[in-house]
PDB file of C-alpha atoms in Angstrom:
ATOM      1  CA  UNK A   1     303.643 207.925  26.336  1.00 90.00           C
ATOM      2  CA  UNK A   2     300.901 209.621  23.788  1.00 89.00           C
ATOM      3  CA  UNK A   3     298.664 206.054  23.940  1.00 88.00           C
ATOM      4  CA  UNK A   4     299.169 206.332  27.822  1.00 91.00           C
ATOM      5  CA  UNK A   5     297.865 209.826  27.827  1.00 92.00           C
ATOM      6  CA  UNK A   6     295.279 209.215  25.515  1.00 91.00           C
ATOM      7  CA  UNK A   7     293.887 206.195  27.735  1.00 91.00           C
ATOM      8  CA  UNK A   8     294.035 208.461  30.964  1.00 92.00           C
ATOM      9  CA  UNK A   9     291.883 210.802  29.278  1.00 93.00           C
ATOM     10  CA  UNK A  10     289.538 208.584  28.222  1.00 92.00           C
ATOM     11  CA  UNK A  11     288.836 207.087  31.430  1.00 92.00           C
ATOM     12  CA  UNK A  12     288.697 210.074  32.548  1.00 93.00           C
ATOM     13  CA  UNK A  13     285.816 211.167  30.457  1.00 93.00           C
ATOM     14  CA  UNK A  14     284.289 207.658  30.854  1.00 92.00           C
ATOM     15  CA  UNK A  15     284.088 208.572  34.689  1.00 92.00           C
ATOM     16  CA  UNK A  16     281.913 211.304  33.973  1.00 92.00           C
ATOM     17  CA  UNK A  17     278.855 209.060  32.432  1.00 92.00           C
ATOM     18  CA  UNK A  18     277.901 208.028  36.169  1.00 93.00           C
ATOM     19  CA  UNK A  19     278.114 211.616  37.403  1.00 92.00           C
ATOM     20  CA  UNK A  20     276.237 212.725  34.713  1.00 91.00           C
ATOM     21  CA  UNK A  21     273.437 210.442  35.037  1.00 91.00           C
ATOM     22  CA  UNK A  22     273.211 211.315  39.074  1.00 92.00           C
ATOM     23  CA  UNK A  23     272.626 214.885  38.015  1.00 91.00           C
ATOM     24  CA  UNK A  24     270.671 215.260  34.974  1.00 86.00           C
ATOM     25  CA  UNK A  25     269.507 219.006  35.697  1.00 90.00           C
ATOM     26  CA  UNK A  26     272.791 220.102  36.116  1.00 90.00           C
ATOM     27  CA  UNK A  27     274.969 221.835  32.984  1.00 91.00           C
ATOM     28  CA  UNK A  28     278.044 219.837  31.637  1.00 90.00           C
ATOM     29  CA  UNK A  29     280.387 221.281  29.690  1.00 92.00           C
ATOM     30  CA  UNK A  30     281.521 219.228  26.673  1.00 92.00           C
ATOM     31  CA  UNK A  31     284.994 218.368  26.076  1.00 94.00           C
ATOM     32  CA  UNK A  32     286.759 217.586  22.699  1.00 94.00           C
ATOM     33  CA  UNK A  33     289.219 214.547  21.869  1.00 94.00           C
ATOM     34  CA  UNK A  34     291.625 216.159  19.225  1.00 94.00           C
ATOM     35  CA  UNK A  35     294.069 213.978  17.856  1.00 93.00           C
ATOM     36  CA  UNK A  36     296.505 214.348  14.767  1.00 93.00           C
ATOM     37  CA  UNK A  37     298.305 211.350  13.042  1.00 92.00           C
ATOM     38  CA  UNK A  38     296.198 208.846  14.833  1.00 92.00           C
ATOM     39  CA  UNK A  39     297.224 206.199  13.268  1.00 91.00           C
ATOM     40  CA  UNK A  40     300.078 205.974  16.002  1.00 91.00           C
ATOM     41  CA  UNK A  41     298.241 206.214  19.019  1.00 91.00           C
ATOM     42  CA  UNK A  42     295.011 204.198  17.968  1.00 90.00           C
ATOM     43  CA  UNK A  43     294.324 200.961  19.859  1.00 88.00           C
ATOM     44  CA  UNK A  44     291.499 198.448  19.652  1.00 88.00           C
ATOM     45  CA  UNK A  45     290.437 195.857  23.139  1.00 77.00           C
ATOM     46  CA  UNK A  46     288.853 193.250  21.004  1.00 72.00           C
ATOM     47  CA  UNK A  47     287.623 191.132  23.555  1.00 74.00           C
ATOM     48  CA  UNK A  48     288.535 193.734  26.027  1.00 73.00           C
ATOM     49  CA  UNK A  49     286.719 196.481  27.656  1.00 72.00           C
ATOM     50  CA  UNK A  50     289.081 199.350  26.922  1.00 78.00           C
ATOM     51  CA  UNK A  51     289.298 200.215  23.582  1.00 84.00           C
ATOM     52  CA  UNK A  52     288.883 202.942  21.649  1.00 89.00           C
ATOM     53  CA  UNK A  53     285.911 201.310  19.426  1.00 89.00           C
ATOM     54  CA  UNK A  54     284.479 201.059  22.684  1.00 89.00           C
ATOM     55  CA  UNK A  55     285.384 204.687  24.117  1.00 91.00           C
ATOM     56  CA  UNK A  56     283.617 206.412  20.359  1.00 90.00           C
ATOM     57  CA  UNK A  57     281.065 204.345  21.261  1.00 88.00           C
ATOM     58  CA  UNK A  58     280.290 205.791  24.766  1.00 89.00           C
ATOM     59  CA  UNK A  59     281.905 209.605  24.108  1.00 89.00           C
ATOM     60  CA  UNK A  60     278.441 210.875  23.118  1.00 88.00           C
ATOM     61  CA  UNK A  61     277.045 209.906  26.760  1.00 90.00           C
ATOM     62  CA  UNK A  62     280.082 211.572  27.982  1.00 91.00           C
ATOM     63  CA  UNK A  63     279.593 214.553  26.696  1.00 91.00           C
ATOM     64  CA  UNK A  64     282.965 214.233  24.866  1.00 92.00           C
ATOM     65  CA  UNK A  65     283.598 215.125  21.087  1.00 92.00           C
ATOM     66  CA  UNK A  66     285.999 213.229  19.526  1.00 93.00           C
ATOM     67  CA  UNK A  67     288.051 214.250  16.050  1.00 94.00           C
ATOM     68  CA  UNK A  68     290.548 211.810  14.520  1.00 94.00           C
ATOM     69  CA  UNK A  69     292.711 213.196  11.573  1.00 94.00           C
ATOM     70  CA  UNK A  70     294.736 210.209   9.749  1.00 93.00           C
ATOM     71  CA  UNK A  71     296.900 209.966   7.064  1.00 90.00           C
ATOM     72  CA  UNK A  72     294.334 206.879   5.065  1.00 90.00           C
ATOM     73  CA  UNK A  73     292.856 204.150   6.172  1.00 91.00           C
ATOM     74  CA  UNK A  74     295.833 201.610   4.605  1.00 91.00           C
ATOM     75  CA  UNK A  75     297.619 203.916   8.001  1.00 89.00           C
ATOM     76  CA  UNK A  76     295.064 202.440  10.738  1.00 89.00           C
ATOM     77  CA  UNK A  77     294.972 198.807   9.198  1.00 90.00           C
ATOM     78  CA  UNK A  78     298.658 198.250   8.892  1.00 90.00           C
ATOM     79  CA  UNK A  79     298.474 199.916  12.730  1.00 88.00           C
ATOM     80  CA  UNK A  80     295.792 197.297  14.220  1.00 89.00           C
ATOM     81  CA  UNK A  81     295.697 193.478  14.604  1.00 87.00           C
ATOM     82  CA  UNK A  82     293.359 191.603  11.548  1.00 85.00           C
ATOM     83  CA  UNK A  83     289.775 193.187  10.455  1.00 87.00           C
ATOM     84  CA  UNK A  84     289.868 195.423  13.847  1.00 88.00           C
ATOM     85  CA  UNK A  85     289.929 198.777  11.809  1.00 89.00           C
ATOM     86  CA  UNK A  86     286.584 198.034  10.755  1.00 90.00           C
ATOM     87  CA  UNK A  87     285.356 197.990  13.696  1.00 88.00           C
ATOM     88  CA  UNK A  88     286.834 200.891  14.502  1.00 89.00           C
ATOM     89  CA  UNK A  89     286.022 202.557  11.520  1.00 90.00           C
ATOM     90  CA  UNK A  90     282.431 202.274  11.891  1.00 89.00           C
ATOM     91  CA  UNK A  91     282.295 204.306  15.122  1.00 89.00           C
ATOM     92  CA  UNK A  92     283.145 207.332  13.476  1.00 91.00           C
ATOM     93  CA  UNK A  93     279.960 208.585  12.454  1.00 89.00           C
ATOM     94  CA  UNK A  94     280.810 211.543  10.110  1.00 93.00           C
ATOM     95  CA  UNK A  95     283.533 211.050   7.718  1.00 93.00           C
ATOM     96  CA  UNK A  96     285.544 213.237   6.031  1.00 94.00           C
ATOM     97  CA  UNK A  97     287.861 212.320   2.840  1.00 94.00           C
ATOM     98  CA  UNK A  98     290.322 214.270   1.399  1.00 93.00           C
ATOM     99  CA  UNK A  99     292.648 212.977  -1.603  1.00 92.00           C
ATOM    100  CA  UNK A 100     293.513 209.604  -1.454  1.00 91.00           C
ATOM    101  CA  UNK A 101     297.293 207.881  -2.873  1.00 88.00           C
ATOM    102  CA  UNK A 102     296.292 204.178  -2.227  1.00 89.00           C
ATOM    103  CA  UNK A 103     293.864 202.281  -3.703  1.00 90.00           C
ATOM    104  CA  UNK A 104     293.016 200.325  -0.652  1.00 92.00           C
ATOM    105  CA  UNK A 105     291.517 203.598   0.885  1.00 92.00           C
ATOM    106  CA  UNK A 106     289.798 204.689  -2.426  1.00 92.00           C
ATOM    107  CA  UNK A 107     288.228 201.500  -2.690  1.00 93.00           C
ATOM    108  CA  UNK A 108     286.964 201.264   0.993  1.00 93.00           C
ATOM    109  CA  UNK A 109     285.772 204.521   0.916  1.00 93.00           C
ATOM    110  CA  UNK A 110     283.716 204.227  -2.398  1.00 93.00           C
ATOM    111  CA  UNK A 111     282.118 201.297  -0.859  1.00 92.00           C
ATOM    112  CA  UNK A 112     281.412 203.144   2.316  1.00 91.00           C
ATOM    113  CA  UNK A 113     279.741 205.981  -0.116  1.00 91.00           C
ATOM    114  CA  UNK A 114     277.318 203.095  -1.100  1.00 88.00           C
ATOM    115  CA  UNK A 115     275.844 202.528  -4.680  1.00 86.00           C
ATOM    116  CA  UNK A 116     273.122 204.165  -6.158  1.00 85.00           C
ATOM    117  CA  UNK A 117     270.880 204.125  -9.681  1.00 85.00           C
ATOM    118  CA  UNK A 118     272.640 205.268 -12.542  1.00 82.00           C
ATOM    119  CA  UNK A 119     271.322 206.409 -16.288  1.00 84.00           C
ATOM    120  CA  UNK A 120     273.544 204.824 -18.557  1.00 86.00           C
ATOM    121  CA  UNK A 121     273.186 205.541 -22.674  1.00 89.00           C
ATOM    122  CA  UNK A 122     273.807 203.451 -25.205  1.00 89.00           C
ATOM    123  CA  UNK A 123     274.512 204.592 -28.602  1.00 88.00           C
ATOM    124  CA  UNK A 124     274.699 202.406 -31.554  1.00 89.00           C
ATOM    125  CA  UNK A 125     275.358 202.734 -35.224  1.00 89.00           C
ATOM    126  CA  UNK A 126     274.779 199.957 -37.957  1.00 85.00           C
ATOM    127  CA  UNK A 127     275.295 199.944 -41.535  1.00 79.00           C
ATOM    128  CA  UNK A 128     273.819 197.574 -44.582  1.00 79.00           C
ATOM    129  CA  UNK A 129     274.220 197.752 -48.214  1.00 75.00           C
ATOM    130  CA  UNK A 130     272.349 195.942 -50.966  1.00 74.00           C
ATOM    131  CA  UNK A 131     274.158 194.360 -54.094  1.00 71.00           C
ATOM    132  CA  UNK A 132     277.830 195.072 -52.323  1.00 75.00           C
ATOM    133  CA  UNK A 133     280.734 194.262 -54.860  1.00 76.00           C
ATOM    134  CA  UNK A 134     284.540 195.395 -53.969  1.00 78.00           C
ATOM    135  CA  UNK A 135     286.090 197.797 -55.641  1.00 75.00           C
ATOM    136  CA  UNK A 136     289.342 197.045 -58.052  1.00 72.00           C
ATOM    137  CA  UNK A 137     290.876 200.272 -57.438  1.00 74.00           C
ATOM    138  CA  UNK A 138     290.922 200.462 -53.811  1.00 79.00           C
ATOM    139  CA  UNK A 139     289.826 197.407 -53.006  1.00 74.00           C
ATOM    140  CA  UNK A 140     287.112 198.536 -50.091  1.00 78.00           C
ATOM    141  CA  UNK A 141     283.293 197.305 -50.349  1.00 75.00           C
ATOM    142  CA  UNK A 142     280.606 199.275 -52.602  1.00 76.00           C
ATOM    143  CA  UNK A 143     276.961 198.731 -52.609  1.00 75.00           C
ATOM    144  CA  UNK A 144     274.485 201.195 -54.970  1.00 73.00           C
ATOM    145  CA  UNK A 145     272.366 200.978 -52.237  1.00 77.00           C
ATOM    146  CA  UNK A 146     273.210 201.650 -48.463  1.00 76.00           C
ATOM    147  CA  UNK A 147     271.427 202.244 -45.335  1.00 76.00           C
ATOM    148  CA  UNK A 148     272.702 203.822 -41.999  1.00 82.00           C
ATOM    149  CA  UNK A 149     270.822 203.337 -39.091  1.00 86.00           C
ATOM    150  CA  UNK A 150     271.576 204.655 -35.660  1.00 89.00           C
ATOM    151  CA  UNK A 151     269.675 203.914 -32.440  1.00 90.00           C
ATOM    152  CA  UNK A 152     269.986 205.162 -28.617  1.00 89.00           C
ATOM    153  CA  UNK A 153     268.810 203.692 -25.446  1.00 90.00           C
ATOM    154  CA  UNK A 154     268.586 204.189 -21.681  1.00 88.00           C
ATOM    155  CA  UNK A 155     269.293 201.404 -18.895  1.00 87.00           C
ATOM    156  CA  UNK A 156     269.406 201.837 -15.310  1.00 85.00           C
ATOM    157  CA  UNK A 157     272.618 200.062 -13.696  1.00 84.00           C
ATOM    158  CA  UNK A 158     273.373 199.737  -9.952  1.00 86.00           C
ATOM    159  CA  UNK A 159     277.060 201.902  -9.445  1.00 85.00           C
ATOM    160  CA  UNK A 160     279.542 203.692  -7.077  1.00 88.00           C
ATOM    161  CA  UNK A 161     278.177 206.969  -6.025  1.00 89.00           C
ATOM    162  CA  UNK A 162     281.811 207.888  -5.956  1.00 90.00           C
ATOM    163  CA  UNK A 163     284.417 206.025  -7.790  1.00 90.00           C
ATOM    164  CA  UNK A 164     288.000 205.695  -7.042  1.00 91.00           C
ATOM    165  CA  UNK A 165     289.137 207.718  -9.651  1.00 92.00           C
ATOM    166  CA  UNK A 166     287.096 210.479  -7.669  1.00 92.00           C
ATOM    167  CA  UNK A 167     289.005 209.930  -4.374  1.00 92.00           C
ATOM    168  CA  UNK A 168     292.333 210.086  -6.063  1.00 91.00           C
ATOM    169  CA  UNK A 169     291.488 213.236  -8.207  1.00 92.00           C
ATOM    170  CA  UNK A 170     290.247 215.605  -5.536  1.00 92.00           C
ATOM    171  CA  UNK A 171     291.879 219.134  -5.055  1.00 90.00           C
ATOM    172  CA  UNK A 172     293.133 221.390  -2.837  1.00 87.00           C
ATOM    173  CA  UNK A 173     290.537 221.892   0.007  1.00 87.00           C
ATOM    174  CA  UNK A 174     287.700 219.311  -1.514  1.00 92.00           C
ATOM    175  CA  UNK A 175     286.742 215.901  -0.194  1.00 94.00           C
ATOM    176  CA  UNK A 176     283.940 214.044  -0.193  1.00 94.00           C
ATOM    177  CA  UNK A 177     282.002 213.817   3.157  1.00 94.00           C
ATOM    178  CA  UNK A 178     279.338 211.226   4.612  1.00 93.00           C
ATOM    179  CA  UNK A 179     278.260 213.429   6.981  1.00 92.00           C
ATOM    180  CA  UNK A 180     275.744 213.132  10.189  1.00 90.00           C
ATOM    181  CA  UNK A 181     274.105 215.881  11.468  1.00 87.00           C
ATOM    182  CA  UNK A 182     272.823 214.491  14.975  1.00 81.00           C
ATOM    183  CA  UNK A 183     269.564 212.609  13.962  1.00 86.00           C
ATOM    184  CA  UNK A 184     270.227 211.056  10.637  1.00 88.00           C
ATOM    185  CA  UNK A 185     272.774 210.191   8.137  1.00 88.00           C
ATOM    186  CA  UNK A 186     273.226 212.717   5.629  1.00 91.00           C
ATOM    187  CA  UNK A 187     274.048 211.062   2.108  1.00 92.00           C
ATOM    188  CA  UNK A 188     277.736 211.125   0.512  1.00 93.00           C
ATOM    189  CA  UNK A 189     278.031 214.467  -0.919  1.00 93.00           C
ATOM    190  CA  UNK A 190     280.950 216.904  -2.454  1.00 93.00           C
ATOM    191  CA  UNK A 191     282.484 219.139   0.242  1.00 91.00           C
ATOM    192  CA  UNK A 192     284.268 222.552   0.055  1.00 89.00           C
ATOM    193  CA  UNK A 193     286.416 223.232   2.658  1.00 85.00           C
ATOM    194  CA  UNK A 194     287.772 226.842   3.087  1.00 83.00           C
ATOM    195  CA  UNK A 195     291.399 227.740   4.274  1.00 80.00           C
ATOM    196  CA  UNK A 196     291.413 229.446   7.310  1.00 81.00           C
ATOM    197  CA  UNK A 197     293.916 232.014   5.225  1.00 83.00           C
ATOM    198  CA  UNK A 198     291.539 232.413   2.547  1.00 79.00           C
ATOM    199  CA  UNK A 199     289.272 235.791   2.465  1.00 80.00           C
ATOM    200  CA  UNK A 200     285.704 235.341   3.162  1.00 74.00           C
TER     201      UNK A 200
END
């Protein structure tokens, strides 16, 4: 009954896209798509026209705002037939993750956050001696003369913005967001979100 309602009410809003075209001047209100656990009411057409790949794609036109709150994304690809999810996936522009459990959706996210140019430091620490002999007492090398030498360098190396351990470590009311504000993507960034029973 839920993925029957939600498919009424998206070719409902679909119907609008005409309507709105024939009257350009005139206001439209927006309308919001809320929808909790969607893992259970999500459903990809493929080689079909309905769809909800296919609906995200067109909302904007509509006028229509959609907001999907799932429990990972191991929850929508167990849900859908084969690589679909991706598909789907990629239609929601701004993303929002909280803690992750499962690897799968640490390690999909993390590659969604893309890689980026890393300082890395090297430290290394060498020691020679001259005219070593072993000790008889406690039997461990001795040289009169000895030399310690210690060098440090810097290499840029390609990594994860974000790692997995990040996704799996995040608190209470933090996530990491890939955000889009309208015009262009914003870059993966640290988000804190406030409890609506928090003060000010």
């Amino acid at each position: 009954i839920g993925v029957m309602l939600k498919m009424d009410f998206q070719r409902a809003v679909l119907n609008r896209i005409p309507r709105i075209s024939a009257e350009p001047n005139r206001v439209w209100r927006p309308v919001v798509f809320i929808c909790d656990e969607y893992q259970h009411f999500a459903t990809v057409g493929e080689n079909e026209p309905s769809g909800d790949e296919k609906f995200f794609t067109l909302s904007r036109q509509a006028k229509c705002i959609p907001v999907v709150a799932t429990q990972s994304i191991s929850s929508l690809k167990t849900t859908l037939p084969g690589e679909t999810w991706r598909t789907l996936l990629q239609t929601f522009r701004t993303k929002i993750f909280l803690a992750l459990s499962d690897d799968f959706s640490a390690k999909i996210a993390s590659e969604l956050c893309g890689q980026d140019e890393k300082w890395r430091i090297n430290y290394n620490i060498s020691e020679s001696g001259h005219d070593s002999r072993v000790s008889y007492l406690t039997g461990k090398p001795l040289a009169d003369k000895a030399h310690i030498s210690t060098s440090k360098t810097y290499s840029q190396q390609r990594d994860y913005r974000f790692d997995m351990k990040t996704f799996t470590e995040l608190k209470n009311a933090q996530s990491v967001t890939l955000a889009y504000d309208g015009l262009d993507p914003l870059p993966p960034m640290f988000c804190y979100l406030k409890p609506y029973f928090n003060d000010v």
